Amino acid sequence: MSDIAPPPAVFNFAGHLLALNAARGAKAAYIDEHGTLGYGQLDERVRRMAAALRALGLQREDRVLLLMHDCCDWPVAFLGALHAGVLPVAVNTLLGAADYAYMLTDSRARAALVSDALLPVLRQAMALQPHELRHLLVSRPAGALPEGAQALDALLAAHAPAADAARTLADEPAFWLYSSGSTGRPKGTVHTHGNLYWTVELYAKPVLGLHEGDTVFSAAKLFFAYGLGNALSFPLSVGATTVLMAGRPTPEACFERLTRLRPTVFCGAPTGYAGMLASPALPARDAVALRMCSSAGEALPREIGERFTAHFGCEIIDGIGSTEMLHIFLSNRPGDVHYGTTGRPVEGYELELRGEDGRPVADGEIGDLYIRGPSAALMYWNNREKSRETFQGAWTKSGDKYQRNANGTYTYAGRSDDMLRVSGQYVSPFEVEGTLVQHPAVLEAAVIGVEDAQGLARTKAFVVLKAGHGAGEAMEAELKAFVKTRLAPQKYPRQIAFVDELPKTATGKIQRFRLREQERGRIAAAGAIAAASRSGASV
């Protein structure tokens, strides 16, 4: 285990960051579309935010919904809430009103901090069902505000900076993140002040080696656990500069910032790296200043990592984390990257792979991944059943399946809910997908199990082709043959459907359960048509 000293019992992470950066005054902490926020300005605004929340009557552990696009106001709002002992509930900016209505009710948020562009959908959510929201604070309003809402800048200007952070405990709740919903309804995951400290000390510093001279740009958004580390707790803990982007991280938008602002560290997800490599606007190596890239969200296919490194000359440090563990606990390392694997356990975390009987499996066998480490969440809010299923004493069940290799690295086998049994053997959807994307015509792929006419499980692939490649029977046959030459016979996809895009969460994870739902709907509809045809009815 790690010998890093734990945080003190009385510990406020926002106060901790402000103290670390007290001498950095004029240095840029954040750069967004509106300008630069220096460390001194960040300190003042965070303290004003804390004072304002207290003046609004918010008490320790009251919840504040944080529905904001990535901009300089986001870290001010998040850290200001922590400083005041109030709990920010950071939520996905790409959801609908019904989702926000559920989160408002579930969290019992007393206030909401919202970007002006997201105010209409939040107001729709507020009208859908009862809630306890009393204060609506709007970042950079472009026009008149609805009755009762306040402009965030005006609120901050009206309050003097708070002198001292709330005397919170390292182990007390600090903030919530809602799970990404890759397997169903999001769950409110409760994290502590100390959890943020541990991810910095165990991963950001010793593994990524982030330092004061870095400029970090994360395509993964701040509401995502991976993005929260990349763009807030990690860079602020070492005095680095962070680039924020409010809009979608399209390849072109990322390229513009990589070439104009020349960050040294870029953090993305596999789907983003694949899109960048497929873009005709891909910049030359000497047009960027990257020394390292990070990847999480899904396992990085070997082919994507190797091609990216060949083009830019820098490694992608692929790792796996989770909302429940807050950040990455299994990772490759600079200078020790094994593409096609997720590397080795991060020091300070223990990993176990367990079989269906709950016992550890041998190297080379697929098992369920369990993690023990100091950044684990406390619970899922209002969900005891799921909490007990996931947080099992000192261990957290990840929901992922892995196999451990002889050299100590781990290879991803897929989500537990996505694993397939074909001909009595496990088939990893990720393994088949990773093989398909090696074909020069394939941009993305997702694999699920379907039943054949005999009720046996078979694999079906949904494939997004690169521009210039046509779908059809010839391409389907070519892809099947391609997989057969690389994997065991039972693993090749018996069916291939060509689609324009795959369903994903906002964090880039493929939602295979959506594909399974679509497939069940298609089969049911086909069955209804067939039944109607046999009976002579019209449809």
Short mmCIF file of N, CA and C in Angstrom, two decimals, residues 431-497:
data_model
loop_
_atom_site.label_atom_id
_atom_site.label_comp_id
_atom_site.label_asym_id
_atom_site.label_seq_id
_atom_site.Cartn_x
_atom_site.Cartn_y
_atom_site.Cartn_z
N GLU A 431 -13.59 -7.22 -26.96
CA GLU A 431 -12.57 -7.91 -27.76
C GLU A 431 -12.97 -7.93 -29.23
N VAL A 432 -14.25 -8.22 -29.49
CA VAL A 432 -14.74 -8.25 -30.88
C VAL A 432 -14.73 -6.84 -31.46
N GLU A 433 -15.17 -5.87 -30.67
CA GLU A 433 -15.17 -4.48 -31.13
C GLU A 433 -13.76 -4.00 -31.43
N GLY A 434 -12.82 -4.35 -30.55
CA GLY A 434 -11.44 -3.94 -30.75
C GLY A 434 -10.84 -4.54 -32.00
N THR A 435 -11.30 -5.72 -32.39
CA THR A 435 -10.83 -6.34 -33.63
C THR A 435 -11.47 -5.66 -34.84
N LEU A 436 -12.76 -5.37 -34.77
CA LEU A 436 -13.44 -4.72 -35.89
C LEU A 436 -12.82 -3.36 -36.22
N VAL A 437 -12.47 -2.57 -35.20
CA VAL A 437 -11.95 -1.22 -35.47
C VAL A 437 -10.54 -1.26 -36.05
N GLN A 438 -9.92 -2.43 -36.08
CA GLN A 438 -8.63 -2.54 -36.75
C GLN A 438 -8.79 -2.55 -38.26
N HIS A 439 -10.01 -2.82 -38.74
CA HIS A 439 -10.26 -2.80 -40.19
C HIS A 439 -10.23 -1.36 -40.68
N PRO A 440 -9.57 -1.08 -41.77
CA PRO A 440 -9.43 0.32 -42.21
C PRO A 440 -10.73 1.03 -42.55
N ALA A 441 -11.83 0.30 -42.73
CA ALA A 441 -13.10 0.94 -43.07
C ALA A 441 -13.94 1.27 -41.85
N VAL A 442 -13.56 0.78 -40.66
CA VAL A 442 -14.42 0.88 -39.48
C VAL A 442 -13.97 2.03 -38.58
N LEU A 443 -14.94 2.91 -38.25
CA LEU A 443 -14.69 4.00 -37.30
C LEU A 443 -15.00 3.56 -35.88
N GLU A 444 -16.18 2.98 -35.67
CA GLU A 444 -16.61 2.53 -34.35
C GLU A 444 -17.41 1.25 -34.49
N ALA A 445 -17.48 0.48 -33.40
CA ALA A 445 -18.27 -0.74 -33.40
C ALA A 445 -18.78 -1.03 -32.00
N ALA A 446 -19.94 -1.65 -31.91
CA ALA A 446 -20.50 -2.12 -30.65
C ALA A 446 -21.10 -3.50 -30.89
N VAL A 447 -20.92 -4.39 -29.92
CA VAL A 447 -21.35 -5.77 -30.07
C VAL A 447 -22.28 -6.14 -28.92
N ILE A 448 -23.38 -6.82 -29.25
CA ILE A 448 -24.31 -7.33 -28.25
C ILE A 448 -24.63 -8.78 -28.58
N GLY A 449 -25.33 -9.45 -27.65
CA GLY A 449 -25.77 -10.81 -27.90
C GLY A 449 -27.22 -10.83 -28.34
N VAL A 450 -27.53 -11.68 -29.29
CA VAL A 450 -28.91 -11.89 -29.74
C VAL A 450 -29.15 -13.39 -29.80
N GLU A 451 -30.40 -13.78 -29.71
CA GLU A 451 -30.73 -15.20 -29.80
C GLU A 451 -31.07 -15.58 -31.24
N ASP A 452 -30.58 -16.76 -31.67
CA ASP A 452 -30.93 -17.23 -33.01
C ASP A 452 -32.25 -18.00 -32.93
N ALA A 453 -32.63 -18.60 -34.03
CA ALA A 453 -33.92 -19.29 -34.10
C ALA A 453 -34.01 -20.45 -33.11
N GLN A 454 -32.86 -20.99 -32.71
CA GLN A 454 -32.84 -22.10 -31.75
C GLN A 454 -32.73 -21.62 -30.30
N GLY A 455 -32.72 -20.27 -30.12
CA GLY A 455 -32.61 -19.73 -28.78
C GLY A 455 -31.20 -19.67 -28.25
N LEU A 456 -30.20 -19.85 -29.12
CA LEU A 456 -28.81 -19.80 -28.70
C LEU A 456 -28.26 -18.40 -28.87
N ALA A 457 -27.33 -18.02 -27.98
CA ALA A 457 -26.74 -16.68 -28.03
C ALA A 457 -25.73 -16.57 -29.16
N ARG A 458 -25.84 -15.50 -29.92
CA ARG A 458 -24.91 -15.21 -31.00
C ARG A 458 -24.55 -13.73 -30.93
N THR A 459 -23.43 -13.36 -31.50
CA THR A 459 -22.99 -11.97 -31.46
C THR A 459 -23.53 -11.20 -32.67
N LYS A 460 -23.91 -9.95 -32.41
CA LYS A 460 -24.32 -9.05 -33.48
C LYS A 460 -23.55 -7.74 -33.31
N ALA A 461 -22.98 -7.26 -34.38
CA ALA A 461 -22.18 -6.04 -34.35
C ALA A 461 -22.93 -4.89 -35.01
N PHE A 462 -22.83 -3.72 -34.40
CA PHE A 462 -23.33 -2.48 -34.99
C PHE A 462 -22.10 -1.66 -35.35
N VAL A 463 -21.97 -1.33 -36.61
CA VAL A 463 -20.73 -0.75 -37.12
C VAL A 463 -20.98 0.62 -37.75
N VAL A 464 -20.14 1.59 -37.37
CA VAL A 464 -20.11 2.90 -38.03
C VAL A 464 -18.89 2.91 -38.94
N LEU A 465 -19.14 3.12 -40.24
CA LEU A 465 -18.05 3.11 -41.21
C LEU A 465 -17.44 4.51 -41.36
N LYS A 466 -16.19 4.55 -41.73
CA LYS A 466 -15.54 5.81 -42.03
C LYS A 466 -16.08 6.37 -43.34
N ALA A 467 -15.96 7.68 -43.51
CA ALA A 467 -16.43 8.33 -44.74
C ALA A 467 -15.73 7.69 -45.95
N GLY A 468 -16.52 7.48 -47.01
CA GLY A 468 -15.96 6.93 -48.24
C GLY A 468 -16.09 5.43 -48.37
N HIS A 469 -16.60 4.76 -47.32
CA HIS A 469 -16.78 3.31 -47.36
C HIS A 469 -18.26 2.99 -47.35
N GLY A 470 -18.69 2.15 -48.25
CA GLY A 470 -20.10 1.83 -48.39
C GLY A 470 -20.51 0.58 -47.65
N ALA A 471 -21.72 0.61 -47.06
CA ALA A 471 -22.26 -0.56 -46.38
C ALA A 471 -22.87 -1.51 -47.41
N GLY A 472 -23.07 -2.74 -47.02
CA GLY A 472 -23.69 -3.70 -47.92
C GLY A 472 -23.22 -5.11 -47.62
N GLU A 473 -23.72 -6.06 -48.39
CA GLU A 473 -23.39 -7.47 -48.16
C GLU A 473 -21.90 -7.74 -48.31
N ALA A 474 -21.28 -7.11 -49.30
CA ALA A 474 -19.85 -7.34 -49.53
C ALA A 474 -19.03 -6.87 -48.33
N MET A 475 -19.37 -5.69 -47.78
CA MET A 475 -18.65 -5.19 -46.62
C MET A 475 -18.91 -6.07 -45.40
N GLU A 476 -20.15 -6.53 -45.23
CA GLU A 476 -20.47 -7.42 -44.11
C GLU A 476 -19.64 -8.69 -44.18
N ALA A 477 -19.57 -9.31 -45.35
CA ALA A 477 -18.78 -10.53 -45.52
C ALA A 477 -17.30 -10.27 -45.26
N GLU A 478 -16.82 -9.12 -45.70
CA GLU A 478 -15.41 -8.78 -45.51
C GLU A 478 -15.07 -8.61 -44.03
N LEU A 479 -15.96 -7.97 -43.30
CA LEU A 479 -15.71 -7.76 -41.87
C LEU A 479 -15.79 -9.07 -41.09
N LYS A 480 -16.73 -9.93 -41.44
CA LYS A 480 -16.81 -11.23 -40.77
C LYS A 480 -15.53 -12.03 -41.01
N ALA A 481 -15.07 -12.04 -42.23
CA ALA A 481 -13.84 -12.77 -42.55
C ALA A 481 -12.65 -12.17 -41.82
N PHE A 482 -12.63 -10.85 -41.70
CA PHE A 482 -11.55 -10.15 -41.02
C PHE A 482 -11.46 -10.59 -39.56
N VAL A 483 -12.62 -10.67 -38.87
CA VAL A 483 -12.64 -11.07 -37.47
C VAL A 483 -12.27 -12.54 -37.33
N LYS A 484 -12.75 -13.39 -38.25
CA LYS A 484 -12.47 -14.82 -38.16
C LYS A 484 -10.99 -15.12 -38.20
N THR A 485 -10.23 -14.32 -38.92
CA THR A 485 -8.79 -14.58 -39.04
C THR A 485 -8.03 -14.15 -37.79
N ARG A 486 -8.70 -13.45 -36.87
CA ARG A 486 -8.01 -12.89 -35.70
C ARG A 486 -8.51 -13.41 -34.36
N LEU A 487 -9.74 -13.95 -34.33
CA LEU A 487 -10.31 -14.42 -33.07
C LEU A 487 -10.80 -15.85 -33.21
N ALA A 488 -11.12 -16.46 -32.06
CA ALA A 488 -11.66 -17.82 -32.06
C ALA A 488 -12.97 -17.85 -32.83
N PRO A 489 -13.29 -19.00 -33.46
CA PRO A 489 -14.44 -19.08 -34.37
C PRO A 489 -15.77 -18.62 -33.77
N GLN A 490 -16.01 -18.93 -32.47
CA GLN A 490 -17.31 -18.58 -31.90
C GLN A 490 -17.48 -17.08 -31.67
N LYS A 491 -16.40 -16.31 -31.84
CA LYS A 491 -16.45 -14.89 -31.49
C LYS A 491 -16.82 -13.97 -32.65
N TYR A 492 -16.74 -14.43 -33.88
CA TYR A 492 -17.04 -13.51 -34.98
C TYR A 492 -18.51 -13.14 -34.98
N PRO A 493 -18.88 -11.92 -35.36
CA PRO A 493 -20.29 -11.51 -35.34
C PRO A 493 -21.11 -12.20 -36.42
N ARG A 494 -22.15 -12.90 -36.00
CA ARG A 494 -23.00 -13.60 -36.97
C ARG A 494 -23.84 -12.62 -37.79
N GLN A 495 -24.11 -11.46 -37.18
CA GLN A 495 -24.87 -10.42 -37.90
C GLN A 495 -24.13 -9.10 -37.76
N ILE A 496 -24.22 -8.28 -38.80
CA ILE A 496 -23.63 -6.94 -38.75
C ILE A 496 -24.66 -5.94 -39.28
N ALA A 497 -24.92 -4.92 -38.48
CA ALA A 497 -25.81 -3.83 -38.90
C ALA A 497 -24.96 -2.57 -39.03
#
